[in-house]
Coordinates of C-alpha atoms and ligand atoms in Angstrom, one line a residue:
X229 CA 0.0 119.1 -14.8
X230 CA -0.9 122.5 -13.1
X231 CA -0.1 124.5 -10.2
X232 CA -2.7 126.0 -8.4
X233 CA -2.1 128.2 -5.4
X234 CA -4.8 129.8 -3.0
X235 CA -3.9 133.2 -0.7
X236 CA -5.0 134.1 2.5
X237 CA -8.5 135.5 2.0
X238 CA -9.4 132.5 -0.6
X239 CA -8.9 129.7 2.8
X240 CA -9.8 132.3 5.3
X241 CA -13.2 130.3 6.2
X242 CA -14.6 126.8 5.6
X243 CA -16.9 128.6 3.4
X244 CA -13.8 130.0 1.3
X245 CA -12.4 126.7 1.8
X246 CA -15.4 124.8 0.4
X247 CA -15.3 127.2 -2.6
X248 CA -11.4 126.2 -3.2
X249 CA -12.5 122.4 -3.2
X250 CA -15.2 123.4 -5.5
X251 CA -12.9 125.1 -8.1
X252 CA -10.1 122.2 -7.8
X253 CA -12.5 119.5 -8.2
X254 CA -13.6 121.2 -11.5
X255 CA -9.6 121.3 -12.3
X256 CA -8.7 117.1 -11.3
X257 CA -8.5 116.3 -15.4
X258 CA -5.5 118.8 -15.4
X259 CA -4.1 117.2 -12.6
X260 CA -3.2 119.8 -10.1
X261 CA -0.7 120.7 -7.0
X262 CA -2.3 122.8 -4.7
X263 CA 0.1 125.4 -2.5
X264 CA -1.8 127.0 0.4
X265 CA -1.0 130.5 2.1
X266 CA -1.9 130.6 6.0
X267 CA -5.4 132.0 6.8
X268 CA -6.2 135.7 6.4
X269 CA -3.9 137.4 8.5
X270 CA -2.5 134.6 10.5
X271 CA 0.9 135.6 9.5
X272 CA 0.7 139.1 11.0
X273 CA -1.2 137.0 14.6
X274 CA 2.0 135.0 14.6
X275 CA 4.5 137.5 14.0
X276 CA 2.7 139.7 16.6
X277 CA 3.1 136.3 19.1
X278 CA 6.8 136.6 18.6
X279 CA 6.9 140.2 19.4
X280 CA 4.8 139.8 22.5
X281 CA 6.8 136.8 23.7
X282 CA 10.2 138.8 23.3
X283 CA 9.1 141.5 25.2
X284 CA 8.6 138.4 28.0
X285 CA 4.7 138.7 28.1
X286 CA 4.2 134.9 27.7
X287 CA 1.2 134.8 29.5
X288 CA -0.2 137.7 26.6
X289 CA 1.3 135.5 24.4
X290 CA -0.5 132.6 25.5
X291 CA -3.8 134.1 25.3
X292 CA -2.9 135.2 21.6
X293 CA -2.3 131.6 20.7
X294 CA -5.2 130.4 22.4
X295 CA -7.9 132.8 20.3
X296 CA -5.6 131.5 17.2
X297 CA -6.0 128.0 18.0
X298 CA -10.1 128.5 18.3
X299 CA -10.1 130.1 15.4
X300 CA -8.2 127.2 13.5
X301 CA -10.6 124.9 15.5
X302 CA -13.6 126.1 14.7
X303 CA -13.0 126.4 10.9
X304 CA -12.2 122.3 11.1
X305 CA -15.3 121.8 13.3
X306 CA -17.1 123.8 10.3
X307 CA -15.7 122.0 7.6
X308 CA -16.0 118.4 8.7
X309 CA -18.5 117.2 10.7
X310 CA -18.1 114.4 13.1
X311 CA -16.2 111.5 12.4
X312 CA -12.3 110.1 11.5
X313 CA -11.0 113.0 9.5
X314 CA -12.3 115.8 11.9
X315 CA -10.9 113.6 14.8
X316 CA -7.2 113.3 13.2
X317 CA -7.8 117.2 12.5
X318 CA -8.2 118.4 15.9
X319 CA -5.4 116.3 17.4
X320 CA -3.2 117.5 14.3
X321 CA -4.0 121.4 15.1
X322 CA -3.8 120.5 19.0
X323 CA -0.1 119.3 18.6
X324 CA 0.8 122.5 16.5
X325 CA -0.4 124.4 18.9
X326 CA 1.4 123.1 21.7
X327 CA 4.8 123.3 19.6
X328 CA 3.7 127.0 19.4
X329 CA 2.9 127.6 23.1
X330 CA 6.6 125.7 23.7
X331 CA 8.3 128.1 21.2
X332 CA 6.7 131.2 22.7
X333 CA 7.5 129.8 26.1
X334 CA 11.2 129.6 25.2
X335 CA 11.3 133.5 23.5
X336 CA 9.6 134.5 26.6
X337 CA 12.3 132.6 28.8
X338 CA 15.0 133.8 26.8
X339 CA 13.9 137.1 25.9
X340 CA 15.6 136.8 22.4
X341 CA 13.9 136.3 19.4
X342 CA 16.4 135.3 16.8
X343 CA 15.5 135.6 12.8
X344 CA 15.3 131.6 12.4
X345 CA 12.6 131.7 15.8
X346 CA 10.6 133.8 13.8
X347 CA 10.6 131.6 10.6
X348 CA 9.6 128.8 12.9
X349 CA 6.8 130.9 14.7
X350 CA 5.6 132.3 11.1
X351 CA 5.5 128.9 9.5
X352 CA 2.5 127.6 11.3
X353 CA 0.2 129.3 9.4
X354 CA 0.7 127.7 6.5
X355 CA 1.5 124.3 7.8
X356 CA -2.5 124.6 10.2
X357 CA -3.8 125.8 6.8
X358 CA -2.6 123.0 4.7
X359 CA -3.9 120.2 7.0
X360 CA -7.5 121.9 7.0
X361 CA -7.4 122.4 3.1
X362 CA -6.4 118.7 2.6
X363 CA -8.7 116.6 4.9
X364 CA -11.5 119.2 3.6
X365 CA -10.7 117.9 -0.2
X366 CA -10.9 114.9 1.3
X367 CA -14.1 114.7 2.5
X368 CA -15.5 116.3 -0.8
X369 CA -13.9 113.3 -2.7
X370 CA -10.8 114.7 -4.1
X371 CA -7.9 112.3 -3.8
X372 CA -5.8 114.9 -1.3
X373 CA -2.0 114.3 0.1
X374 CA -0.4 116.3 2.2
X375 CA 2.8 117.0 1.7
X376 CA 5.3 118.9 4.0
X377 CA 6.9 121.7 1.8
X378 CA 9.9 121.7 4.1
X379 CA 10.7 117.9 2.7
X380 CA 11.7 119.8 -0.8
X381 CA 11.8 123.3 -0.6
X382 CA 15.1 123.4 -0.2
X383 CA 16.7 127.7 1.2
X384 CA 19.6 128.9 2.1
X385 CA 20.1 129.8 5.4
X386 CA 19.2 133.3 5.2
X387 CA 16.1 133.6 7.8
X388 CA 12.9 135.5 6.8
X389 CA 14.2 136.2 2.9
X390 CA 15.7 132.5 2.0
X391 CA 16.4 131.7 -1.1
X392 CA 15.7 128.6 -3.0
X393 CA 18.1 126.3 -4.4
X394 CA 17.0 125.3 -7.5
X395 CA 18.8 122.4 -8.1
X396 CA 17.9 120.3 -5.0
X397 CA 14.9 121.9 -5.1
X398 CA 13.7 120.4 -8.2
X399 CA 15.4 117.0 -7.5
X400 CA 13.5 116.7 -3.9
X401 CA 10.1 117.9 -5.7
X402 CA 10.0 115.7 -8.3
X403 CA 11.1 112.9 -5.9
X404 CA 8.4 113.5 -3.5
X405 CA 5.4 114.8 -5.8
X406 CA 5.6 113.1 -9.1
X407 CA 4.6 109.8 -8.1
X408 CA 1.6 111.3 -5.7
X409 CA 0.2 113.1 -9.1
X410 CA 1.0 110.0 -11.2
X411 CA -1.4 107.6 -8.7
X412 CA -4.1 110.3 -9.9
X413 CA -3.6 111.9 -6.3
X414 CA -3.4 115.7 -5.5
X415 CA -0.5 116.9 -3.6
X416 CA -1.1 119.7 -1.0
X417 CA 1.2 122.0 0.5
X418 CA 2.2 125.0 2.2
X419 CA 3.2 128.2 0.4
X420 CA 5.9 130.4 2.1
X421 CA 8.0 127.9 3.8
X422 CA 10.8 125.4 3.0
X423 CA 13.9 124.3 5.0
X424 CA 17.5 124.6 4.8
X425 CA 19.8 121.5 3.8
X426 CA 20.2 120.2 7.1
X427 CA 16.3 121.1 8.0
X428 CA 15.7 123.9 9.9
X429 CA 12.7 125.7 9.1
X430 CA 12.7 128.5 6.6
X431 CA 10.3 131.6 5.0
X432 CA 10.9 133.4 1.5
X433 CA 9.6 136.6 2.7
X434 CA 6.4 138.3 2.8
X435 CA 3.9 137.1 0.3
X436 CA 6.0 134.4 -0.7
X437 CA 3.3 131.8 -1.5
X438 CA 3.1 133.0 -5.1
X439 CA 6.7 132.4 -5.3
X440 CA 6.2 129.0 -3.7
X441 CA 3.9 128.4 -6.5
X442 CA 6.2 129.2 -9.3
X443 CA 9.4 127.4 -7.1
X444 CA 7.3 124.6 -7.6
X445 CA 5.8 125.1 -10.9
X446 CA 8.9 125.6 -12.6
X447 CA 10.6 122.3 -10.8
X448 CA 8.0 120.3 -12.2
X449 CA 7.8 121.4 -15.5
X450 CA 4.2 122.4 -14.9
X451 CA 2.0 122.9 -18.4
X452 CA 0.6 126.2 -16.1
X453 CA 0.8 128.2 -12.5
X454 CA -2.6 129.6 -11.0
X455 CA -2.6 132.1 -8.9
X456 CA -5.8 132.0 -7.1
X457 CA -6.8 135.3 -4.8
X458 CA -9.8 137.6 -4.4
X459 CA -9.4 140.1 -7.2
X460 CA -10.1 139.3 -10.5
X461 CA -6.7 139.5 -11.9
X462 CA -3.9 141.8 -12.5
X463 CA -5.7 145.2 -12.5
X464 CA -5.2 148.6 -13.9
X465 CA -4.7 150.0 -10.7
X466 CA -5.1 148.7 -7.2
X467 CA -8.7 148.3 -7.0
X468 CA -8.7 149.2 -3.1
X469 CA -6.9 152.6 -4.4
X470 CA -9.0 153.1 -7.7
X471 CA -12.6 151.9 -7.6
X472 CA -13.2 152.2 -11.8
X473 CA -9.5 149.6 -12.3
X474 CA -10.1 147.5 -15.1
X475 CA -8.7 143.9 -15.5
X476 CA -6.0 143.2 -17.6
X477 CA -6.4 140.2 -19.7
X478 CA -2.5 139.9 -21.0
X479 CA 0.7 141.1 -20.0
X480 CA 4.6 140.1 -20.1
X481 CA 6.4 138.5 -17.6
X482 CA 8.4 142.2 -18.0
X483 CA 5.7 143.9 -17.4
X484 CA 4.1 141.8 -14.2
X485 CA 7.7 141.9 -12.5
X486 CA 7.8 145.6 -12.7
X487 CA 4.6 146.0 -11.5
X488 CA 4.8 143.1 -9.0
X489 CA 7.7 145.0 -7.8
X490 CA 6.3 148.1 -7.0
X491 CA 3.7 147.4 -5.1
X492 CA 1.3 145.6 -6.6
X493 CA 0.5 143.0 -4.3
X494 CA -1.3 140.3 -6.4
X495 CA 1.4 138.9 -7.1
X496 CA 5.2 138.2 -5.2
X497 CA 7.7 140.3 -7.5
X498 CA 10.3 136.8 -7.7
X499 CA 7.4 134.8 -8.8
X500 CA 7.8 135.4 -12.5
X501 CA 11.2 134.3 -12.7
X502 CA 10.8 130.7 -12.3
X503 CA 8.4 130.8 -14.8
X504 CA 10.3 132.7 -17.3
X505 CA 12.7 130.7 -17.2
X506 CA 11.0 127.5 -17.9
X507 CA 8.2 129.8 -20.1
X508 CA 5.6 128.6 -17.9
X509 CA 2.5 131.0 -18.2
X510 CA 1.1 132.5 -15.2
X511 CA -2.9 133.4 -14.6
X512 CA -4.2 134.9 -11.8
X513 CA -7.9 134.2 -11.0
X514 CA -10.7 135.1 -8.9
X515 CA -11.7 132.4 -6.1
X516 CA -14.9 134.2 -5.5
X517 CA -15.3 135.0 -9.4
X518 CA -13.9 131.3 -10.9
X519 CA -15.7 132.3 -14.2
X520 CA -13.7 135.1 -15.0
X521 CA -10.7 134.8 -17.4
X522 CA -8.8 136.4 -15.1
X523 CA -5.1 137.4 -16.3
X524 CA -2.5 135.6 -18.2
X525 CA 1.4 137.1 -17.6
X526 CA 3.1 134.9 -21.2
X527 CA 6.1 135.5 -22.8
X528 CA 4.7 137.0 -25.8
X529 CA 1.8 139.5 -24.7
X530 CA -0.4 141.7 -26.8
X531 CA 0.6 144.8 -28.2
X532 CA -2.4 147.6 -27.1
X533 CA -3.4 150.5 -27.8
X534 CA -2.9 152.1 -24.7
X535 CA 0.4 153.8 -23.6
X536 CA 0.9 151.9 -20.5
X537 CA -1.4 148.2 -18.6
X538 CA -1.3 150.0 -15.0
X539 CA 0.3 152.0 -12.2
X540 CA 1.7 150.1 -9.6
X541 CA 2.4 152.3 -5.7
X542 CA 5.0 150.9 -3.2
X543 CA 3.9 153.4 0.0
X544 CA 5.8 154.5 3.3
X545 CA 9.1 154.9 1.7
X546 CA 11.9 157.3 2.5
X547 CA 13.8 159.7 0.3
X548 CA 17.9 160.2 1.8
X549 CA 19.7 162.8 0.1
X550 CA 23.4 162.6 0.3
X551 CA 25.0 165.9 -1.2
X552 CA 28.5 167.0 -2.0
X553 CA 29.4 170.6 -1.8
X554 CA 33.0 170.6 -2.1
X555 CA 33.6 167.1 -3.8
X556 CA 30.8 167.9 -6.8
X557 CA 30.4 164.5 -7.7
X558 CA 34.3 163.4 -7.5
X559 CA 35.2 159.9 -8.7
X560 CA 34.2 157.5 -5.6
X561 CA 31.4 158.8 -4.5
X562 CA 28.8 157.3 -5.6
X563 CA 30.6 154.2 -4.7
X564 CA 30.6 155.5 -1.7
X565 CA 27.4 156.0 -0.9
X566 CA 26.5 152.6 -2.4
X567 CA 28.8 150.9 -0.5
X568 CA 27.2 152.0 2.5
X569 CA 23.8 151.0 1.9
X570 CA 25.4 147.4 0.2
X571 CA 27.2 146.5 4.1
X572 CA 23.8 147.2 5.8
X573 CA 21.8 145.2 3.2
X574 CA 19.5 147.4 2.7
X575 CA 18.0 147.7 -1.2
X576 CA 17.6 151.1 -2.9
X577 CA 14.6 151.5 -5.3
X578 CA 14.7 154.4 -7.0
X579 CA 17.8 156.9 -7.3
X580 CA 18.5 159.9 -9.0
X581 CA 21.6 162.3 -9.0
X582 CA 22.2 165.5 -9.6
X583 CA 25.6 167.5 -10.0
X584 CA 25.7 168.2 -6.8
X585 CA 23.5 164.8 -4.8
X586 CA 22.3 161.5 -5.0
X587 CA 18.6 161.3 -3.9
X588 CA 17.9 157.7 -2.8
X589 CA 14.6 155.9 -1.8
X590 CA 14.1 152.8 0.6
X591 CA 11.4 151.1 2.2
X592 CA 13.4 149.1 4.7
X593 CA 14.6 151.8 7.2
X594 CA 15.4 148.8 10.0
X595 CA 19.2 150.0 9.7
X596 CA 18.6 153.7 8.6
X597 CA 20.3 154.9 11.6
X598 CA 23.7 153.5 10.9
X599 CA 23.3 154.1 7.5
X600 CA 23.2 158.0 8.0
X601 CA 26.0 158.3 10.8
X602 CA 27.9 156.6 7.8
X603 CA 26.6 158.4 5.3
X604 CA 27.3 161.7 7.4
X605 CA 31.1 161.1 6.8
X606 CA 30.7 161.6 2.8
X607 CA 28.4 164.4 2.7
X608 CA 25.3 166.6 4.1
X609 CA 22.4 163.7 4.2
X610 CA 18.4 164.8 4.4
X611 CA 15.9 162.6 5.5
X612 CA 12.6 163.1 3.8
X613 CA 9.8 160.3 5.1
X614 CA 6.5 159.5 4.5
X615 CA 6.3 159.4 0.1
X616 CA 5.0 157.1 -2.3
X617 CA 6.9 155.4 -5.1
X618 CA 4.6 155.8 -8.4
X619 CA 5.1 153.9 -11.3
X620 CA 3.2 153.2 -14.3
X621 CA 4.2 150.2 -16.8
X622 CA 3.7 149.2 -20.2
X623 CA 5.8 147.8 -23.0
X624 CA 4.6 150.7 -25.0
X625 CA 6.5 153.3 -23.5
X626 CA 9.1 151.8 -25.5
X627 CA 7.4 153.4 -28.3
X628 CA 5.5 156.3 -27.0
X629 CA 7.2 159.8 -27.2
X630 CA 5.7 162.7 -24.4
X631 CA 4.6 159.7 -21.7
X632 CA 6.6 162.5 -18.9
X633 CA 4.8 165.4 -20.2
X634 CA 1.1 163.8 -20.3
X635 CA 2.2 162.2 -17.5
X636 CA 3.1 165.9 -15.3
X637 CA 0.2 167.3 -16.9
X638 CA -2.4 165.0 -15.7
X639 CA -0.8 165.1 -12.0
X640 CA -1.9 168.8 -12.1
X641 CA -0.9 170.4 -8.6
X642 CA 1.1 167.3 -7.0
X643 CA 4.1 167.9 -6.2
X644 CA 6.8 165.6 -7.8
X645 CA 10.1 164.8 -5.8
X646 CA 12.0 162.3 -8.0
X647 CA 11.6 161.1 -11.3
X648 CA 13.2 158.2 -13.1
X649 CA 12.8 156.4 -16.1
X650 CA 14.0 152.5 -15.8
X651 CA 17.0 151.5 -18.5
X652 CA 14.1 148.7 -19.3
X653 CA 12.0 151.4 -20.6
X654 CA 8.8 149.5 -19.6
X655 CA 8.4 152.0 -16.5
X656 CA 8.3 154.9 -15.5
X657 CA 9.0 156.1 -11.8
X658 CA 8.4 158.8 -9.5
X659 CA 8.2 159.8 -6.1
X660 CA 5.3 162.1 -4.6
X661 CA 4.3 162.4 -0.9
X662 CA 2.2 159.4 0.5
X663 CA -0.5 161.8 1.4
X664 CA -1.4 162.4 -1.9
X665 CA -1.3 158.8 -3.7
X666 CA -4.9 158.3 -4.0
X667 CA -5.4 161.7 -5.5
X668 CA -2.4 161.2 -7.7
X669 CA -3.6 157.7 -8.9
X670 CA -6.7 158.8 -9.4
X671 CA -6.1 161.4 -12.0
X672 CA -3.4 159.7 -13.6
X673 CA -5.9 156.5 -14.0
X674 CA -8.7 159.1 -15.1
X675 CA -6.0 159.9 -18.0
X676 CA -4.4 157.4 -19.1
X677 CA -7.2 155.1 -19.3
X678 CA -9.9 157.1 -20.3
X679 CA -10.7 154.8 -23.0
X680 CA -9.3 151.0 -23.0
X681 CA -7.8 149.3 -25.8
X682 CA -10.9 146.1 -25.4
X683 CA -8.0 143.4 -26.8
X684 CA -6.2 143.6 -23.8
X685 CA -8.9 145.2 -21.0
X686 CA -11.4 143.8 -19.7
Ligands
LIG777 P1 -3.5 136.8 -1.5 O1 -3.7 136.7 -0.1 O2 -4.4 136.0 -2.4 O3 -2.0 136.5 -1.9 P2 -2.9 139.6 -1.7 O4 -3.7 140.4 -0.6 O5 -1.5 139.3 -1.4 O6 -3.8 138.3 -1.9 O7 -3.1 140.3 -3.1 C1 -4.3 140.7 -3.6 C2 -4.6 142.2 -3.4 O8 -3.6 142.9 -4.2 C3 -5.9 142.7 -3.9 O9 -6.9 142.5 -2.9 C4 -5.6 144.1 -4.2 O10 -6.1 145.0 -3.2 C5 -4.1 144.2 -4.2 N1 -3.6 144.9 -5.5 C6 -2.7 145.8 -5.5 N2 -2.4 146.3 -6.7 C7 -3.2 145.5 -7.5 C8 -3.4 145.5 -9.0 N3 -2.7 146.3 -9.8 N4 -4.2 144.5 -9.4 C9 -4.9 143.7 -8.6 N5 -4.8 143.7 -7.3 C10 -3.9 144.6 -6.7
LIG778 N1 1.3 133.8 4.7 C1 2.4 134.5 4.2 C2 2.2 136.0 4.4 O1 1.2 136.4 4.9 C3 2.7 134.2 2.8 C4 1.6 134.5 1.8 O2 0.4 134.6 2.2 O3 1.9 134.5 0.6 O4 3.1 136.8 4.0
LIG779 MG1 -0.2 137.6 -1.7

């Protein structure tokens, strides 16, 4: 059996919608799961609900859901036409909504807005989504179930970033999905959410359906994961960024983390790890282009000709530099400084250091504040804001001497703040001023793919 999972813009309309049902009806002899991500920037209406309602606008609030719930409405309306299923539709998305208007009514009341209200606000997407996408495979014949993700994906309790738990995970999916798939039906859920033990409502963080996907994927022993979205695959570069990005047609499950990782936004960065470690391969494929090949992330990829398969860019991240005049690098104090950023859980990306200072980068600056009062105590800090974290990736920088130098040479005038090469020696990292990223990428893109090694782009 397979895995397929469909983003945001691939069930943003019925006529999106209709092309999904289209695609897994040409699928049904490979027997598929479908996961579903919310609707094209639903996830960002519902946080922005939550925000409104804590600030105690309800009646805002209100008016936000309302436009959501037309929205939601008239996408049914569009995909069904009159009858049963369309019926059962619209009460369905009627009662959600009213849960929603109840939860924003309570925020408002309140005027809190706790991490584990926002997973419940932010989980309707996906669950509105889901019951479109499954009456519509219904009406076009395919033998569609909806299933509640929350009934399996089993989290921890941390709110917003939960983690899975394998284990129950697998013994709750199998349970509730195995026989649907062995009647000949096709399960349907939602990406993005699961629930804790005792079943309160829970996210994985940003992007998450991919992961969702491979959670899934992997507990089920799935022959192959598909991740459907509107590009046609793992590119070059980000195609928004680069308009001449080529598609990759192979890489590693290395090499798709890394890039994953730093910013490329096709796919989650934790999604390959399921699959690793079951060897399940990934492809990512085009909703609006099915016939493309698309990419395939496998355990054993191609060696190319080129130097490195792309150049990822994780934007709006901030440098803090924590320097040490009198202590010049003492034992401790890198501990230190780690330590500091470890109690306000906030993940470092790229560091370098110096005789003298530790240059750090983060993209989370939520607890930045507390983390330089602290960081004040162990030495002078600077605050640089607004860069880019570059990195390029490819199992054959393993091999390639002078990657840095072509590397400096091609980025001409741009200034380089910090520069590190990952112990994995599949990346190479470095940070430049945001302002200048599309510039950079260009003429680094320009370079090192000037000509394309045909084997392994497309
Ligand atoms: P979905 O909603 O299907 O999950 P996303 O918006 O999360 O889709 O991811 C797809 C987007 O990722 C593309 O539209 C593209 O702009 C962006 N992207 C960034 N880097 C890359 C890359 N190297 N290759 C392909 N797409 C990329
Ligand atoms: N809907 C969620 C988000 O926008 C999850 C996803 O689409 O992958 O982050
Ligand atoms: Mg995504």
């Amino acid at each position: 059996m397979i895995v397929m999972k469909f983003g945001g813009t691939s069930v943003q309309n019925a006529a999106a919608i209709n092309r999904v049902a289209d695609i897994v009806k040409s699928k049904l002899d490979l027997r598929p799961t479908v996961i579903v991500s919310a609707m094209a920037r639903v996830t960002d209406a519902l946080l922005g609900i939550a925000r409104v309602a804590n600030e105690r606008r309800f009646d805002e609030a209100a008016k936000l859901i309302g436009s959501l719930a037309d929205r939601h409405l008239q996408v049914a309306r569009e995909l069904l036409g009159p009858g049963k299923e369309l019926e059962s539709v619209e009460s369905a998305i009627g009662s959600h909504f009213a849960e929603l208007v109840g939860l924003a009514r309570s925020i408002a009341t309140l005027g809190e807005l706790t991490p584990r209200s926002l997973d419940a606000i932010s989980s309707f997407g996906e669950r509105l989504s889901s019951i479109m996408v499954a009456a519509a495979f219904r009406s076009r014949g395919i033998p569609a179930s909806l299933v509640d993700s929350r009934e399996f994906l089993v989290t921890d309790g941390n709110f917003t970033a939960a983690r899975p738990d394998m284990r129950e995970t697998e013994s709750r999916a199998r349970q509730r999905l195995v026989p649907i798939i062995a009647e000949g039906g096709v399960p349907v859920a939602q990406g993005f959410i699961g629930s804790t033990p005792e079943g309160i409502t829970t996210t994985i963080g940003r992007g998450g359906s991919d992961y969702s996907a491979a959670i899934i994927g992997a507990t089920l022993g799935a022959d192959s994961i598909e991740i459907w979205t509107d590009v046609d695959g793992l590119m070059t570069a980000d195609p928004r960024i680069v308009a001449g990005a080529r598609r990759i047609r192979i890489v590693s499950f290395d090499e798709a983390a890394e890039l994953s990782y730093f910013g490329a936004k096709v796919l989650h960065p934790s999604t390959v790890l399921p699959a690793i470690e079951r060897r399940i391969p990934v492809h990512i494929f085009n909703t609006n282009n099915p016939s493309c090949e698309g990419t395939l992330i496998a355990a054993e990829p191609k060696r190319s000709l080129n130097t490195i398969k792309s150049i990822a860019v994780k934007r709006g991240v901030t440098i803090v530099n924590v320097a040490s005049t009198q202590m010049i690098m003492a034992h401790g104090f890198l501990r230190a400084i780690f330590e500091v950023f470890d109690r306000h859980q906030t993940s470092i990306d790229v560091v370098t250091t110096s005789e003298t200072s530790v240059s750090m980068t983060l993209d989370n600056t939520d607890r930045l504040e507390v983390i330089l009062e602290e960081l004040n105590r162990i030495g002078e800090v600077h605050v640089d804001p607004a860069k880019a974290i570059v990195c390029v990736v490819g199992d054959n920088l393993k091999f390639t001497p002078g990657v840095a130098a072509r590397l400096f040479r091609a980025l001409g005038d741009i200034n380089v703040n910090m520069i590190s090469q990952g112990a994995s020696v599949i990346n190479l990292t470095f940070v430049i001023n945001d302002g200048e990223t599309e510039r950079a990428i260009g003429l680094l893109h320009a370079d090192f793919f000037r000509e394309c090694d045909p084997a392994v782009f497309a």
